Amino acid sequence: MTTLGLIGSGNIGGTVARLAVAAGYEVVLSNSRGPETLRDLVEDLGPRARAALPAEAAEAGDLVVVTIPLHAHRRVPVEPLAGKVVIDTENYYLQRDEQIPELDDESTTTSELLQRHLPTSRVVKAFNNIYFKHLLSLARPAGAPDRSALPIAGDDAEAKATVTAFLDALGYDAVDAGRLAEGWRFQRDTAAYAGLYFGQGPDAGEAGTPADATAVRAALAAARRYADTEED
Ligand SMILES: NC(=O)c1ccc[n+]([C@@H]2O[C@H](COP(=O)([O-])OP(=O)(O)OC[C@H]3O[C@@H](n4cnc5c(N)ncnc54)[C@H](OP(=O)(O)O)[C@@H]3O)[C@@H](O)[C@H]2O)c1
């Protein structure tokens, strides 16, 4: 039985946990306020879920998802994540996060910052480009004609294979966007960002619209740096 650890159990963390429980994983949730504040979510998720402190969730996870506001990334426990594959869902929003000049000038990317903070872990960027409600509603079994794909990026091929298998179990194909430095291709406001799964029509906002690997690849290829976009 594989255990998924979650550092952060909000919109995205709670949704990944829900999909993981449905796929047969044990999940250990954590947040900043303490396990007792996650009681309702744990009850809702059922017997495969429990809540703990962040360091305990990190320790318990065979695979760990960091899904917190970016400004808190330096508080992610380092030692219990040594040697582990860590999925990073974080995005940079100036109005919420502290200003980070290296992200403003695009000399690095959000997941490279987490990788720098976790030098002994293998960070893979995933789940950052889909609205949490769509992440739940668009999950499909392998082979379904309307299955969606999600981009991933990382510097370690084996870690990316682990995350690809995890996405498959949760209901998604994966598209390899390259190394962590290529993560900008599906950062906030790019073609591969959340709008890709919004689609058209009255229910699009809630249910989302599937986007397959071909659509994700096309969006990644069309990605433009913020600086280039501002010149328009
Ligand atoms: N919302 C989306 O649809 C979406 C989609 C893709 C990616 N993302 C990105 O994914 C990340 C999480 O987004 P979200 O919408 O799930 O946020 P959220 O609903 O605000 O949840 C954030 C979670 O992080 C926890 N947290 C904050 N600081 C922490 C710390 N130091 N240690 C452990 N846990 C901590 C919070 O716990 P407390 O409540 O106890 O503080 C909460 O459980 C963000 O970077 C966001 O940009 C969001």
Short mmCIF file of C-alpha atoms and ligand atoms in Angstrom, two decimals:
data_model
loop_
_atom_site.label_atom_id
_atom_site.label_comp_id
_atom_site.label_asym_id
_atom_site.label_seq_id
_atom_site.Cartn_x
_atom_site.Cartn_y
_atom_site.Cartn_z
CA MET A 1 0.00 0.00 0.00
CA THR A 2 1.46 3.36 -1.00
CA THR A 3 1.05 6.26 1.39
CA LEU A 4 0.65 9.79 0.11
CA GLY A 5 1.77 12.60 2.42
CA LEU A 6 0.28 16.05 2.00
CA ILE A 7 1.89 19.29 3.14
CA GLY A 8 -1.15 21.52 2.74
CA SER A 9 -4.72 20.23 2.68
CA GLY A 10 -6.76 23.04 1.17
CA ASN A 11 -8.43 23.20 -2.23
CA ILE A 12 -5.80 21.31 -4.18
CA GLY A 13 -4.43 19.20 -1.32
CA GLY A 14 -7.93 18.07 -0.33
CA THR A 15 -8.76 17.23 -3.95
CA VAL A 16 -5.56 15.26 -4.58
CA ALA A 17 -6.22 13.42 -1.30
CA ARG A 18 -9.77 12.57 -2.42
CA LEU A 19 -8.60 11.20 -5.77
CA ALA A 20 -5.77 9.29 -4.07
CA VAL A 21 -8.13 7.66 -1.55
CA ALA A 22 -10.41 6.65 -4.42
CA ALA A 23 -7.36 5.10 -6.13
CA GLY A 24 -6.52 3.03 -3.02
CA TYR A 25 -3.78 5.14 -1.41
CA GLU A 26 -3.47 5.83 2.29
CA VAL A 27 -3.25 9.59 2.81
CA VAL A 28 -1.71 11.61 5.64
CA LEU A 29 -2.91 15.21 5.57
CA SER A 30 -1.31 18.22 7.24
CA ASN A 31 -1.72 21.98 7.37
CA SER A 32 -0.34 24.95 9.31
CA ARG A 33 -2.96 24.99 12.08
CA GLY A 34 -2.71 21.41 13.33
CA PRO A 35 -4.32 18.00 12.70
CA GLU A 36 -7.42 18.70 14.80
CA THR A 37 -8.49 21.36 12.27
CA LEU A 38 -8.58 18.63 9.57
CA ARG A 39 -11.03 16.38 11.43
CA ASP A 40 -13.97 17.03 9.10
CA LEU A 41 -11.93 16.38 5.97
CA VAL A 42 -10.47 13.17 7.45
CA GLU A 43 -13.97 11.95 8.37
CA ASP A 44 -15.21 12.76 4.91
CA LEU A 45 -12.30 10.92 3.24
CA GLY A 46 -12.82 7.81 5.35
CA PRO A 47 -10.60 5.18 6.96
CA ARG A 48 -7.68 5.54 4.52
CA ALA A 49 -7.11 9.14 5.67
CA ARG A 50 -5.55 10.60 8.80
CA ALA A 51 -4.13 13.96 9.80
CA ALA A 52 -0.74 14.75 11.33
CA LEU A 53 1.84 17.50 11.63
CA PRO A 54 3.67 18.48 8.40
CA ALA A 55 6.88 16.70 9.44
CA GLU A 56 4.90 13.54 10.23
CA ALA A 57 3.05 13.66 6.90
CA ALA A 58 6.40 14.13 5.16
CA GLU A 59 7.86 11.19 7.09
CA ALA A 60 4.87 8.92 6.41
CA GLY A 61 4.61 9.58 2.69
CA ASP A 62 6.18 7.29 0.11
CA LEU A 63 5.25 10.15 -2.17
CA VAL A 64 4.59 13.67 -0.86
CA VAL A 65 2.66 16.59 -2.30
CA VAL A 66 3.57 20.15 -1.29
CA THR A 67 0.48 22.25 -1.90
CA ILE A 68 0.70 25.46 0.10
CA PRO A 69 0.97 29.17 -0.71
CA LEU A 70 4.40 29.77 -2.26
CA HIS A 71 5.39 32.27 0.43
CA ALA A 72 5.41 29.37 2.94
CA HIS A 73 7.70 27.06 0.95
CA ARG A 74 10.72 27.62 3.19
CA ARG A 75 8.74 26.14 6.08
CA VAL A 76 8.40 22.75 4.37
CA PRO A 77 10.30 20.18 6.49
CA VAL A 78 13.56 19.22 4.76
CA GLU A 79 14.98 16.21 6.57
CA PRO A 80 11.93 13.89 6.46
CA LEU A 81 11.67 14.47 2.71
CA ALA A 82 15.26 13.41 1.98
CA GLY A 83 15.43 10.98 -0.94
CA LYS A 84 11.69 11.27 -1.64
CA VAL A 85 9.75 12.30 -4.70
CA VAL A 86 7.96 15.56 -3.90
CA ILE A 87 5.18 16.90 -6.11
CA ASP A 88 4.94 20.69 -6.14
CA THR A 89 1.61 22.34 -7.00
CA GLU A 90 2.58 25.90 -6.05
CA ASN A 91 1.98 29.00 -8.13
CA TYR A 92 3.26 32.55 -7.72
CA TYR A 93 0.58 35.17 -7.07
CA LEU A 94 1.97 38.58 -6.17
CA GLN A 95 -1.13 39.65 -4.26
CA ARG A 96 -0.80 36.58 -1.98
CA ASP A 97 2.92 35.75 -1.97
CA GLU A 98 5.91 37.87 -1.04
CA GLN A 99 7.65 39.49 -4.01
CA ILE A 100 10.35 37.17 -5.36
CA PRO A 101 12.66 39.06 -7.76
CA GLU A 102 14.01 35.86 -9.37
CA LEU A 103 10.47 34.94 -10.37
CA ASP A 104 9.69 38.48 -11.52
CA ASP A 105 12.71 38.51 -13.82
CA GLU A 106 12.06 34.86 -14.80
CA SER A 107 15.59 33.75 -13.95
CA THR A 108 14.10 30.80 -12.03
CA THR A 109 10.77 29.03 -11.57
CA THR A 110 8.58 28.25 -8.58
CA SER A 111 9.47 24.56 -8.44
CA GLU A 112 13.19 25.29 -8.73
CA LEU A 113 12.78 27.37 -5.56
CA LEU A 114 11.24 24.38 -3.78
CA GLN A 115 13.98 22.11 -5.18
CA ARG A 116 16.58 24.53 -3.80
CA HIS A 117 14.89 24.36 -0.39
CA LEU A 118 14.76 20.53 -0.60
CA PRO A 119 18.18 19.69 -2.08
CA THR A 120 17.97 16.01 -1.11
CA SER A 121 14.48 15.47 -2.56
CA ARG A 122 13.42 15.00 -6.17
CA VAL A 123 10.85 17.68 -6.97
CA VAL A 124 8.35 17.26 -9.79
CA LYS A 125 6.01 20.10 -10.75
CA ALA A 126 2.43 18.89 -11.31
CA PHE A 127 -1.22 19.79 -10.60
CA ASN A 128 -0.38 23.51 -10.60
CA ASN A 129 -2.19 24.27 -13.86
CA ILE A 130 -5.70 22.98 -13.16
CA TYR A 131 -8.51 24.52 -11.09
CA PHE A 132 -9.16 22.21 -8.14
CA LYS A 133 -12.80 21.58 -9.08
CA HIS A 134 -11.75 20.52 -12.57
CA LEU A 135 -9.08 18.25 -11.11
CA LEU A 136 -11.88 16.34 -9.41
CA SER A 137 -14.44 16.43 -12.21
CA LEU A 138 -12.12 15.60 -15.14
CA ALA A 139 -10.48 12.47 -13.66
CA ARG A 140 -11.15 9.44 -15.88
CA PRO A 141 -10.02 5.81 -15.94
CA ALA A 142 -7.12 4.84 -18.24
CA GLY A 143 -8.25 4.52 -21.83
CA ALA A 144 -11.36 6.71 -21.49
CA PRO A 145 -11.80 8.69 -24.71
CA ASP A 146 -12.26 11.95 -22.80
CA ARG A 147 -9.32 11.50 -20.45
CA SER A 148 -7.31 14.67 -19.78
CA ALA A 149 -3.56 15.11 -19.52
CA LEU A 150 -1.53 17.19 -17.10
CA PRO A 151 1.97 18.55 -17.74
CA ILE A 152 4.81 17.63 -15.40
CA ALA A 153 8.39 18.91 -15.13
CA GLY A 154 11.37 17.62 -13.19
CA ASP A 155 15.09 16.96 -13.28
CA ASP A 156 14.95 13.27 -12.34
CA ALA A 157 13.56 10.79 -14.91
CA GLU A 158 12.72 8.14 -12.31
CA ALA A 159 10.84 10.69 -10.19
CA LYS A 160 8.86 11.75 -13.25
CA ALA A 161 8.01 8.11 -13.97
CA THR A 162 6.73 7.78 -10.38
CA VAL A 163 4.58 10.89 -10.79
CA THR A 164 3.32 9.73 -14.20
CA ALA A 165 2.16 6.47 -12.59
CA PHE A 166 0.54 8.42 -9.76
CA LEU A 167 -1.34 10.66 -12.19
CA ASP A 168 -2.44 7.58 -14.11
CA ALA A 169 -3.83 6.05 -10.92
CA LEU A 170 -5.70 9.28 -10.13
CA GLY A 171 -7.22 9.54 -13.62
CA TYR A 172 -4.84 11.55 -15.82
CA ASP A 173 -2.27 11.10 -18.55
CA ALA A 174 1.00 12.99 -18.09
CA VAL A 175 2.90 15.13 -20.59
CA ASP A 176 6.58 15.60 -19.85
CA ALA A 177 7.40 19.30 -20.29
CA GLY A 178 11.10 18.75 -19.57
CA ARG A 179 13.35 19.82 -16.72
CA LEU A 180 12.18 21.93 -13.76
CA ALA A 181 13.54 25.00 -15.55
CA GLU A 182 10.88 24.40 -18.23
CA GLY A 183 8.14 24.67 -15.60
CA TRP A 184 7.48 28.25 -16.70
CA ARG A 185 5.72 26.75 -19.74
CA PHE A 186 2.70 25.95 -17.58
CA GLN A 187 2.96 28.66 -14.96
CA ARG A 188 0.24 31.22 -14.23
CA ASP A 189 -1.27 32.95 -17.30
CA THR A 190 0.24 30.67 -19.94
CA ALA A 191 -1.79 28.79 -22.55
CA ALA A 192 -1.37 25.55 -20.58
CA TYR A 193 -2.61 27.14 -17.36
CA ALA A 194 -6.08 26.63 -15.87
CA GLY A 195 -8.02 28.01 -18.87
CA LEU A 196 -7.05 24.96 -20.89
CA TYR A 197 -9.57 22.90 -18.89
CA PHE A 198 -12.29 25.56 -18.55
CA GLY A 199 -13.68 25.32 -22.06
CA GLN A 200 -16.94 26.85 -23.21
CA GLY A 201 -20.60 26.59 -22.29
CA PRO A 202 -22.75 27.22 -19.22
CA ASP A 203 -21.33 24.33 -17.15
CA ALA A 204 -17.71 24.84 -18.15
CA GLY A 205 -16.83 26.66 -14.93
CA GLU A 206 -17.93 23.81 -12.68
CA ALA A 207 -17.38 20.67 -14.73
CA GLY A 208 -14.46 21.74 -16.89
CA THR A 209 -13.62 20.51 -20.37
CA PRO A 210 -11.21 17.66 -21.08
CA ALA A 211 -7.84 18.51 -22.62
CA ASP A 212 -5.84 15.57 -23.94
CA ALA A 213 -2.08 15.15 -24.36
CA THR A 214 -2.14 16.71 -27.83
CA ALA A 215 -3.85 19.84 -26.49
CA VAL A 216 -1.41 20.05 -23.57
CA ARG A 217 1.63 19.64 -25.87
CA ALA A 218 0.32 22.36 -28.19
CA ALA A 219 -0.22 24.71 -25.24
CA LEU A 220 3.28 24.02 -23.87
CA ALA A 221 4.79 24.70 -27.29
CA ALA A 222 2.88 27.99 -27.54
CA ALA A 223 4.06 29.20 -24.12
CA ARG A 224 5.55 32.67 -23.94
CA ARG A 225 7.62 34.33 -21.25
CA TYR A 226 5.86 37.06 -19.25
CA ALA A 227 8.33 39.62 -20.58
CA ASP A 228 7.45 38.73 -24.19
CA THR A 229 3.75 38.94 -23.38
CA GLU A 230 4.16 42.40 -21.84
CA GLU A 231 5.79 43.70 -25.04
CA ASP A 232 2.56 43.09 -27.01
N1 LIG B 1 -6.93 26.51 -5.93
C1 LIG B 1 -6.59 25.95 -7.09
O1 LIG B 1 -7.47 25.62 -7.91
C2 LIG B 1 -5.15 25.69 -7.40
C3 LIG B 1 -4.86 24.98 -8.56
C4 LIG B 1 -3.53 24.65 -8.85
C5 LIG B 1 -2.51 25.05 -8.00
N2 LIG B 1 -2.81 25.79 -6.90
C6 LIG B 1 -1.65 26.19 -6.06
O2 LIG B 1 -1.51 25.18 -5.08
C7 LIG B 1 -1.17 25.77 -3.80
C8 LIG B 1 -2.30 25.48 -2.82
O3 LIG B 1 -3.48 26.09 -3.32
P1 LIG B 1 -4.88 25.88 -2.60
O4 LIG B 1 -5.88 26.58 -3.44
O5 LIG B 1 -5.08 24.46 -2.23
O6 LIG B 1 -4.64 26.74 -1.27
P2 LIG B 1 -5.53 26.75 0.05
O7 LIG B 1 -6.88 26.20 -0.21
O8 LIG B 1 -5.39 28.12 0.63
O9 LIG B 1 -4.77 25.70 1.00
C9 LIG B 1 -3.46 25.95 1.43
C10 LIG B 1 -3.10 24.88 2.43
O10 LIG B 1 -1.73 25.06 2.79
C11 LIG B 1 -1.66 24.96 4.21
N3 LIG B 1 -0.45 25.61 4.69
C12 LIG B 1 -0.11 26.92 4.64
N4 LIG B 1 1.11 27.11 5.17
C13 LIG B 1 1.55 25.89 5.56
C14 LIG B 1 2.72 25.41 6.18
N5 LIG B 1 3.73 26.24 6.50
N6 LIG B 1 2.83 24.08 6.43
C15 LIG B 1 1.84 23.22 6.11
N7 LIG B 1 0.70 23.62 5.51
C16 LIG B 1 0.55 24.93 5.24
C17 LIG B 1 -2.94 25.58 4.68
O11 LIG B 1 -3.16 25.23 6.01
P3 LIG B 1 -3.91 26.26 7.01
O12 LIG B 1 -5.26 26.48 6.42
O13 LIG B 1 -3.92 25.53 8.30
O14 LIG B 1 -3.06 27.52 7.03
C18 LIG B 1 -3.91 24.93 3.71
O15 LIG B 1 -4.23 23.62 4.12
C19 LIG B 1 -0.98 27.26 -4.07
O16 LIG B 1 0.39 27.51 -4.31
C20 LIG B 1 -1.82 27.51 -5.32
O17 LIG B 1 -1.33 28.59 -6.08
C21 LIG B 1 -4.10 26.11 -6.57
#
